[in-house]
mmCIF file of C-alpha atoms in Angstrom:
data_model
loop_
_atom_site.group_PDB
_atom_site.id
_atom_site.type_symbol
_atom_site.label_atom_id
_atom_site.label_comp_id
_atom_site.label_asym_id
_atom_site.label_seq_id
_atom_site.Cartn_x
_atom_site.Cartn_y
_atom_site.Cartn_z
ATOM 1 C CA MET A 12 0.000 0.000 0.000
ATOM 2 C CA ASN A 13 1.334 3.435 -0.915
ATOM 3 C CA ILE A 14 2.000 5.544 2.174
ATOM 4 C CA GLN A 15 -0.191 8.306 0.748
ATOM 5 C CA GLN A 16 -3.142 5.852 0.725
ATOM 6 C CA ILE A 17 -2.755 4.838 4.373
ATOM 7 C CA SER A 18 -5.443 6.427 6.517
ATOM 8 C CA ALA A 19 -6.017 6.442 10.240
ATOM 9 C CA THR A 20 -8.483 3.561 9.886
ATOM 10 C CA THR A 21 -6.040 1.361 7.936
ATOM 11 C CA SER A 22 -2.614 2.383 9.274
ATOM 12 C CA PRO A 23 -0.759 -0.697 10.573
ATOM 13 C CA THR A 24 0.530 -0.853 14.124
ATOM 14 C CA GLU A 25 4.306 -0.746 14.412
ATOM 15 C CA TYR A 26 6.519 -1.280 17.443
ATOM 16 C CA LEU A 27 9.644 0.449 18.747
ATOM 17 C CA SER A 28 11.699 -1.189 21.495
ATOM 18 C CA ILE A 29 13.658 1.455 23.375
ATOM 19 C CA ASN A 30 14.749 2.124 26.961
ATOM 20 C CA GLY A 31 13.369 -1.082 28.390
ATOM 21 C CA ARG A 32 9.874 -1.138 26.921
ATOM 22 C CA THR A 33 8.109 -1.371 23.564
ATOM 23 C CA LEU A 34 5.979 1.497 22.268
ATOM 24 C CA ALA A 35 3.155 0.754 19.843
ATOM 25 C CA TYR A 36 2.615 3.474 17.259
ATOM 26 C CA ARG A 37 0.976 4.194 13.918
ATOM 27 C CA THR A 38 2.007 6.615 11.217
ATOM 28 C CA MET A 39 0.231 8.087 8.203
ATOM 29 C CA GLY A 40 1.243 10.634 5.591
ATOM 30 C CA LYS A 41 4.713 11.903 4.889
ATOM 31 C CA GLY A 42 6.471 15.197 5.454
ATOM 32 C CA ARG A 43 7.005 17.186 8.639
ATOM 33 C CA PRO A 44 6.625 14.802 11.617
ATOM 34 C CA ILE A 45 3.955 15.581 14.202
ATOM 35 C CA ILE A 46 3.710 13.347 17.294
ATOM 36 C CA LEU A 47 0.426 13.453 19.195
ATOM 37 C CA TYR A 48 -0.071 12.675 22.902
ATOM 38 C CA HIS A 49 -3.571 11.386 23.645
ATOM 39 C CA ARG A 50 -6.205 12.362 26.214
ATOM 40 C CA PHE A 51 -7.041 10.803 29.572
ATOM 41 C CA ARG A 52 -8.077 7.176 28.905
ATOM 42 C CA GLY A 53 -7.073 7.632 25.259
ATOM 43 C CA VAL A 54 -5.512 4.993 23.005
ATOM 44 C CA MET A 55 -4.481 5.229 19.351
ATOM 45 C CA ASN A 56 -7.792 4.288 17.794
ATOM 46 C CA LEU A 57 -9.726 6.906 19.790
ATOM 47 C CA TRP A 58 -8.367 9.809 17.729
ATOM 48 C CA ASP A 59 -10.888 10.984 15.141
ATOM 49 C CA PRO A 60 -9.544 9.570 11.838
ATOM 50 C CA ALA A 61 -10.765 12.646 9.980
ATOM 51 C CA PHE A 62 -8.470 14.851 12.052
ATOM 52 C CA LEU A 63 -5.429 12.613 11.567
ATOM 53 C CA ASP A 64 -6.099 12.235 7.846
ATOM 54 C CA ALA A 65 -6.560 15.988 7.480
ATOM 55 C CA LEU A 66 -3.164 16.549 9.098
ATOM 56 C CA ALA A 67 -1.610 13.989 6.738
ATOM 57 C CA GLY A 68 -3.271 15.784 3.847
ATOM 58 C CA GLN A 69 -1.563 18.985 4.960
ATOM 59 C CA GLY A 70 1.876 17.440 4.496
ATOM 60 C CA PHE A 71 2.536 15.997 7.939
ATOM 61 C CA GLN A 72 3.876 12.599 8.903
ATOM 62 C CA VAL A 73 1.342 11.968 11.658
ATOM 63 C CA ILE A 74 2.459 9.694 14.495
ATOM 64 C CA VAL A 75 0.089 8.481 17.208
ATOM 65 C CA PHE A 76 1.019 6.004 19.919
ATOM 66 C CA ASP A 77 -0.089 4.219 23.052
ATOM 67 C CA TYR A 78 1.496 5.435 26.269
ATOM 68 C CA THR A 79 4.031 3.252 28.037
ATOM 69 C CA GLY A 80 2.199 0.373 29.715
ATOM 70 C CA LEU A 81 -1.199 1.175 28.140
ATOM 71 C CA GLY A 82 -2.997 0.020 25.022
ATOM 72 C CA LEU A 83 -0.604 -2.057 22.930
ATOM 73 C CA SER A 84 2.553 -0.643 24.549
ATOM 74 C CA ASP A 85 4.279 -2.425 27.413
ATOM 75 C CA GLY A 86 6.155 -1.157 30.439
ATOM 76 C CA THR A 87 5.045 0.530 33.639
ATOM 77 C CA PRO A 88 2.200 3.004 33.040
ATOM 78 C CA SER A 89 2.060 6.486 34.531
ATOM 79 C CA TYR A 90 -0.279 9.432 34.174
ATOM 80 C CA ASN A 91 2.352 11.805 35.555
ATOM 81 C CA PRO A 92 2.990 14.249 32.671
ATOM 82 C CA ILE A 93 6.697 14.430 33.503
ATOM 83 C CA ASP A 94 7.010 10.650 33.109
ATOM 84 C CA MET A 95 4.840 10.661 29.995
ATOM 85 C CA ALA A 96 7.103 13.194 28.312
ATOM 86 C CA ALA A 97 9.689 10.456 27.721
ATOM 87 C CA ASP A 98 7.447 8.691 25.192
ATOM 88 C CA ALA A 99 7.744 11.417 22.551
ATOM 89 C CA ARG A 100 11.450 11.806 23.319
ATOM 90 C CA ASP A 101 12.039 8.118 22.637
ATOM 91 C CA LEU A 102 9.890 8.070 19.497
ATOM 92 C CA ILE A 103 11.879 11.013 18.134
ATOM 93 C CA ALA A 104 15.176 9.286 18.915
ATOM 94 C CA GLY A 105 14.160 5.790 17.887
ATOM 95 C CA LEU A 106 12.612 6.845 14.577
ATOM 96 C CA GLY A 107 15.408 9.292 13.777
ATOM 97 C CA LEU A 108 13.058 12.275 13.458
ATOM 98 C CA ARG A 109 14.082 15.897 12.978
ATOM 99 C CA ASP A 110 12.236 19.213 13.123
ATOM 100 C CA VAL A 111 9.356 17.659 15.057
ATOM 101 C CA VAL A 112 6.017 19.214 15.972
ATOM 102 C CA VAL A 113 4.731 17.791 19.260
ATOM 103 C CA GLY A 114 1.034 17.960 20.035
ATOM 104 C CA GLY A 115 -1.169 16.878 22.876
ATOM 105 C CA TRP A 116 -4.841 16.720 23.783
ATOM 106 C CA SER A 117 -6.071 17.162 27.368
ATOM 107 C CA LEU A 118 -3.780 15.187 29.709
ATOM 108 C CA GLY A 119 -1.603 14.679 26.646
ATOM 109 C CA GLY A 120 -1.275 18.428 26.372
ATOM 110 C CA MET A 121 0.278 18.491 29.829
ATOM 111 C CA ALA A 122 2.719 15.772 28.726
ATOM 112 C CA ALA A 123 3.538 17.767 25.591
ATOM 113 C CA GLN A 124 4.288 20.859 27.696
ATOM 114 C CA ALA A 125 6.518 18.746 29.934
ATOM 115 C CA ALA A 126 8.287 17.393 26.844
ATOM 116 C CA LEU A 127 9.039 20.916 25.653
ATOM 117 C CA THR A 128 10.364 21.780 29.112
ATOM 118 C CA LEU A 129 12.629 18.729 29.312
ATOM 119 C CA TYR A 130 13.644 18.242 25.657
ATOM 120 C CA PRO A 131 13.360 21.620 23.877
ATOM 121 C CA ASP A 132 16.115 20.848 21.383
ATOM 122 C CA HIS A 133 13.978 18.108 19.811
ATOM 123 C CA ILE A 134 10.820 20.181 19.239
ATOM 124 C CA SER A 135 10.155 22.919 16.680
ATOM 125 C CA HIS A 136 6.524 23.735 17.581
ATOM 126 C CA LEU A 137 4.040 22.787 20.296
ATOM 127 C CA VAL A 138 0.365 22.232 19.414
ATOM 128 C CA LEU A 139 -2.066 21.915 22.310
ATOM 129 C CA LEU A 140 -5.702 20.830 22.145
ATOM 130 C CA GLY A 141 -8.186 21.308 24.974
ATOM 131 C CA THR A 142 -5.602 21.298 27.731
ATOM 132 C CA THR A 143 -4.583 23.442 30.689
ATOM 133 C CA PRO A 144 -1.633 25.641 31.507
ATOM 134 C CA PRO A 145 0.228 24.858 34.720
ATOM 135 C CA GLY A 146 -0.253 26.936 37.831
ATOM 136 C CA ASP A 147 -3.196 28.554 39.580
ATOM 137 C CA LEU A 148 -6.403 28.695 37.578
ATOM 138 C CA ALA A 149 -8.770 31.562 36.863
ATOM 139 C CA LYS A 150 -11.650 29.116 36.291
ATOM 140 C CA LEU A 151 -12.096 25.622 37.726
ATOM 141 C CA ALA A 152 -13.303 22.516 35.934
ATOM 142 C CA GLU A 153 -16.919 21.395 36.250
ATOM 143 C CA GLN A 154 -17.865 18.469 38.461
ATOM 144 C CA LEU A 155 -19.669 16.943 35.478
ATOM 145 C CA PHE A 156 -16.349 15.849 33.975
ATOM 146 C CA TYR A 157 -15.401 13.914 37.099
ATOM 147 C CA ASP A 158 -18.851 12.324 37.255
ATOM 148 C CA LEU A 159 -18.593 11.052 33.667
ATOM 149 C CA ALA A 160 -14.891 10.387 33.051
ATOM 150 C CA GLY A 161 -14.645 7.433 35.424
ATOM 151 C CA LYS A 162 -17.555 5.470 33.958
ATOM 152 C CA GLU A 163 -16.805 1.956 32.751
ATOM 153 C CA SER A 164 -17.808 2.898 29.201
ATOM 154 C CA TYR A 165 -19.172 5.978 27.468
ATOM 155 C CA SER A 166 -22.508 6.363 25.707
ATOM 156 C CA ILE A 167 -22.821 8.855 22.855
ATOM 157 C CA GLU A 168 -24.462 11.206 25.355
ATOM 158 C CA ASP A 169 -21.432 10.878 27.646
ATOM 159 C CA ILE A 170 -19.062 11.485 24.720
ATOM 160 C CA THR A 171 -21.001 14.593 23.712
ATOM 161 C CA ALA A 172 -20.956 15.985 27.258
ATOM 162 C CA LEU A 173 -17.278 15.163 27.807
ATOM 163 C CA PHE A 174 -15.800 16.301 24.506
ATOM 164 C CA LEU A 175 -18.301 18.470 22.638
ATOM 165 C CA GLU A 176 -21.103 20.909 23.507
ATOM 166 C CA PRO A 177 -24.467 19.265 24.220
ATOM 167 C CA LYS A 178 -26.250 22.659 24.237
ATOM 168 C CA SER A 179 -25.535 23.011 20.508
ATOM 169 C CA ALA A 180 -27.407 20.919 17.932
ATOM 170 C CA THR A 181 -24.480 21.388 15.554
ATOM 171 C CA SER A 182 -22.042 20.061 18.133
ATOM 172 C CA ARG A 183 -24.291 17.128 19.042
ATOM 173 C CA ALA A 184 -24.462 16.127 15.384
ATOM 174 C CA ALA A 185 -20.678 16.460 15.095
ATOM 175 C CA ALA A 186 -20.284 14.095 18.058
ATOM 176 C CA VAL A 187 -22.304 11.404 16.286
ATOM 177 C CA ARG A 188 -20.287 11.801 13.075
ATOM 178 C CA SER A 189 -16.971 11.765 14.926
ATOM 179 C CA GLN A 190 -17.814 8.631 16.889
ATOM 180 C CA ALA A 191 -18.949 6.861 13.720
ATOM 181 C CA ARG A 192 -15.567 7.602 12.153
ATOM 182 C CA ILE A 193 -13.744 6.312 15.235
ATOM 183 C CA ASP A 194 -15.852 3.145 15.241
ATOM 184 C CA ASP A 195 -14.966 2.526 11.583
ATOM 185 C CA ARG A 196 -11.609 1.008 12.542
ATOM 186 C CA HIS A 197 -11.923 -2.724 13.232
ATOM 187 C CA GLU A 198 -8.375 -4.115 13.000
ATOM 188 C CA GLU A 199 -5.523 -4.028 15.550
ATOM 189 C CA LEU A 200 -7.539 -2.121 18.123
ATOM 190 C CA SER A 201 -5.681 -1.006 21.228
ATOM 191 C CA PRO A 202 -7.143 -2.380 24.467
ATOM 192 C CA PRO A 203 -8.949 0.278 26.515
ATOM 193 C CA VAL A 204 -7.139 1.946 29.383
ATOM 194 C CA PRO A 205 -8.181 0.001 32.502
ATOM 195 C CA VAL A 206 -10.689 2.092 34.399
ATOM 196 C CA GLU A 207 -9.083 0.977 37.682
ATOM 197 C CA PHE A 208 -5.862 2.666 36.569
ATOM 198 C CA ALA A 209 -7.564 5.902 35.526
ATOM 199 C CA ARG A 210 -10.103 6.461 38.305
ATOM 200 C CA PRO A 211 -7.643 7.493 41.056
ATOM 201 C CA LEU A 212 -6.938 10.704 39.125
ATOM 202 C CA LEU A 213 -10.595 11.693 39.459
ATOM 203 C CA VAL A 214 -11.108 11.379 43.194
ATOM 204 C CA HIS A 215 -9.959 14.906 44.015
ATOM 205 C CA GLY A 216 -12.591 16.625 41.820
ATOM 206 C CA PRO A 217 -12.032 20.153 40.483
ATOM 207 C CA ARG A 218 -8.907 21.779 41.877
ATOM 208 C CA SER A 219 -6.400 24.532 41.306
ATOM 209 C CA PRO A 220 -3.797 24.029 40.058
ATOM 210 C CA ALA A 221 -4.800 21.122 37.845
ATOM 211 C CA PHE A 222 -1.212 20.891 36.604
ATOM 212 C CA PRO A 223 1.162 21.779 39.487
ATOM 213 C CA ALA A 224 4.399 22.082 37.504
ATOM 214 C CA GLU A 225 6.250 25.327 38.180
ATOM 215 C CA PRO A 226 9.163 24.518 35.808
ATOM 216 C CA VAL A 227 6.666 24.075 32.976
ATOM 217 C CA LEU A 228 5.042 27.430 33.736
ATOM 218 C CA GLN A 229 8.446 29.110 33.735
ATOM 219 C CA MET A 230 9.194 27.497 30.378
ATOM 220 C CA LEU A 231 5.951 28.864 28.914
ATOM 221 C CA LYS A 232 6.880 32.321 30.164
ATOM 222 C CA SER A 233 10.343 32.268 28.603
ATOM 223 C CA THR A 234 10.387 30.023 25.517
ATOM 224 C CA GLN A 235 10.442 31.419 22.012
ATOM 225 C CA ILE A 236 9.288 28.117 20.501
ATOM 226 C CA PRO A 237 5.901 28.766 18.862
ATOM 227 C CA ILE A 238 2.968 27.304 20.808
ATOM 228 C CA LEU A 239 -0.620 26.984 19.565
ATOM 229 C CA HIS A 240 -3.615 26.161 21.752
ATOM 230 C CA ILE A 241 -6.929 25.241 20.133
ATOM 231 C CA GLY A 242 -9.841 25.083 22.541
ATOM 232 C CA GLY A 243 -13.609 25.193 22.764
ATOM 233 C CA ASP A 244 -15.531 28.000 24.430
ATOM 234 C CA HIS A 245 -17.137 25.520 26.881
ATOM 235 C CA ASP A 246 -14.484 23.027 27.953
ATOM 236 C CA ILE A 247 -15.807 21.361 31.104
ATOM 237 C CA ILE A 248 -12.427 20.094 32.331
ATOM 238 C CA PHE A 249 -9.868 22.633 31.085
ATOM 239 C CA PRO A 250 -11.639 25.977 30.574
ATOM 240 C CA VAL A 251 -9.973 28.039 27.872
ATOM 241 C CA GLU A 252 -10.288 31.085 30.117
ATOM 242 C CA ASN A 253 -7.195 29.877 31.976
ATOM 243 C CA TRP A 254 -5.058 30.432 28.881
ATOM 244 C CA TYR A 255 -6.453 33.906 28.279
ATOM 245 C CA ALA A 256 -5.709 34.824 31.900
ATOM 246 C CA LEU A 257 -2.006 34.386 31.059
ATOM 247 C CA ASN A 258 -2.095 36.378 27.821
ATOM 248 C CA GLU A 259 0.363 39.033 28.968
ATOM 249 C CA VAL A 260 3.031 36.629 30.209
ATOM 250 C CA LEU A 261 3.213 33.942 27.493
ATOM 251 C CA PRO A 262 5.359 35.400 24.695
ATOM 252 C CA SER A 263 4.965 32.637 22.090
ATOM 253 C CA VAL A 264 1.450 31.271 22.701
ATOM 254 C CA THR A 265 -1.292 31.726 20.085
ATOM 255 C CA LEU A 266 -4.856 31.011 21.221
ATOM 256 C CA VAL A 267 -7.686 29.860 18.952
ATOM 257 C CA THR A 268 -11.136 29.234 20.422
ATOM 258 C CA PHE A 269 -14.002 27.556 18.581
ATOM 259 C CA PRO A 270 -17.556 28.701 19.470
ATOM 260 C CA GLN A 271 -20.189 26.207 20.633
ATOM 261 C CA ALA A 272 -17.453 23.649 21.190
ATOM 262 C CA GLY A 273 -16.099 21.664 24.094
ATOM 263 C CA HIS A 274 -13.091 19.666 25.236
ATOM 264 C CA GLY A 275 -12.374 18.010 21.862
ATOM 265 C CA PRO A 276 -12.467 20.811 19.267
ATOM 266 C CA GLN A 277 -10.503 18.731 16.742
ATOM 267 C CA HIS A 278 -13.244 16.096 16.765
ATOM 268 C CA GLN A 279 -15.957 18.676 16.102
ATOM 269 C CA HIS A 280 -13.933 20.522 13.440
ATOM 270 C CA PRO A 281 -11.311 18.031 12.188
ATOM 271 C CA GLN A 282 -10.466 19.729 8.909
ATOM 272 C CA LEU A 283 -10.489 23.260 10.311
ATOM 273 C CA ALA A 284 -8.288 22.258 13.251
ATOM 274 C CA ALA A 285 -5.812 20.587 10.885
ATOM 275 C CA ASP A 286 -5.823 23.619 8.569
ATOM 276 C CA ILE A 287 -5.074 25.964 11.467
ATOM 277 C CA ILE A 288 -2.278 23.732 12.756
ATOM 278 C CA ALA A 289 -0.691 23.485 9.314
ATOM 279 C CA SER A 290 -0.856 27.227 8.725
ATOM 280 C CA PHE A 291 0.571 27.914 12.164
ATOM 281 C CA VAL A 292 3.522 25.569 11.649
ATOM 282 C CA ARG A 293 4.245 26.957 8.170
ATOM 283 C CA ASN A 294 4.119 30.580 9.246
ATOM 284 C CA GLN A 295 5.547 30.649 12.780
#
């Protein structure tokens, strides 16, 4: 199969053994590499294929992976963003990548920020989706996220409330379309993240800071590496208002906010999100 014909629903799973564990990953497209960290309880096949394919269509080599010890990867799992940062570092080294864009959604956005703090020489741009800055927050999360995120499985209503905007008919319809695309992959599915592993992160409920990492905040305040955050105007876990509260102290952060959207803006607007990312990387 020609690499240009490989889509997110057909991309084969590959494996990289490095630093004592094996990372499972998939790649589609060719060009500038972009490595994407997933959300809380996310595995490779839970990205919206339309978003990944749109990025590939914009000239990116898109790389998604399962975190150490989760999905199809082995090793000891951790949801500490500092520990998680090593996954992108090792993919970059093991695959011999250069001039890499690192992205992250939600919890993965925290890991991506940690990666830029720890390994800045490996990263050209940072792309964040529905995540939080470190430090004290101007607006807390909603309890609804904590009530839903620890459920054994998600209904389409749960998915809409968690990742989109149930108040909007347009967003509700986008949730159905996005989930249908995700469900279209049937081969080499990554096992779900065990709920017993994930639930302990939810017991504290809304808190400030959500990401207590002072070195990461200092990096954001001093780096000249271009950073893009794409969010929704009603993100129930990581309100976009917390990024705007730091406007005057983040010299390289560009903020884009979609209206009538929630925690997963790239699933509601896959092509638009990919277009914005591509333009940002080309022009910054």
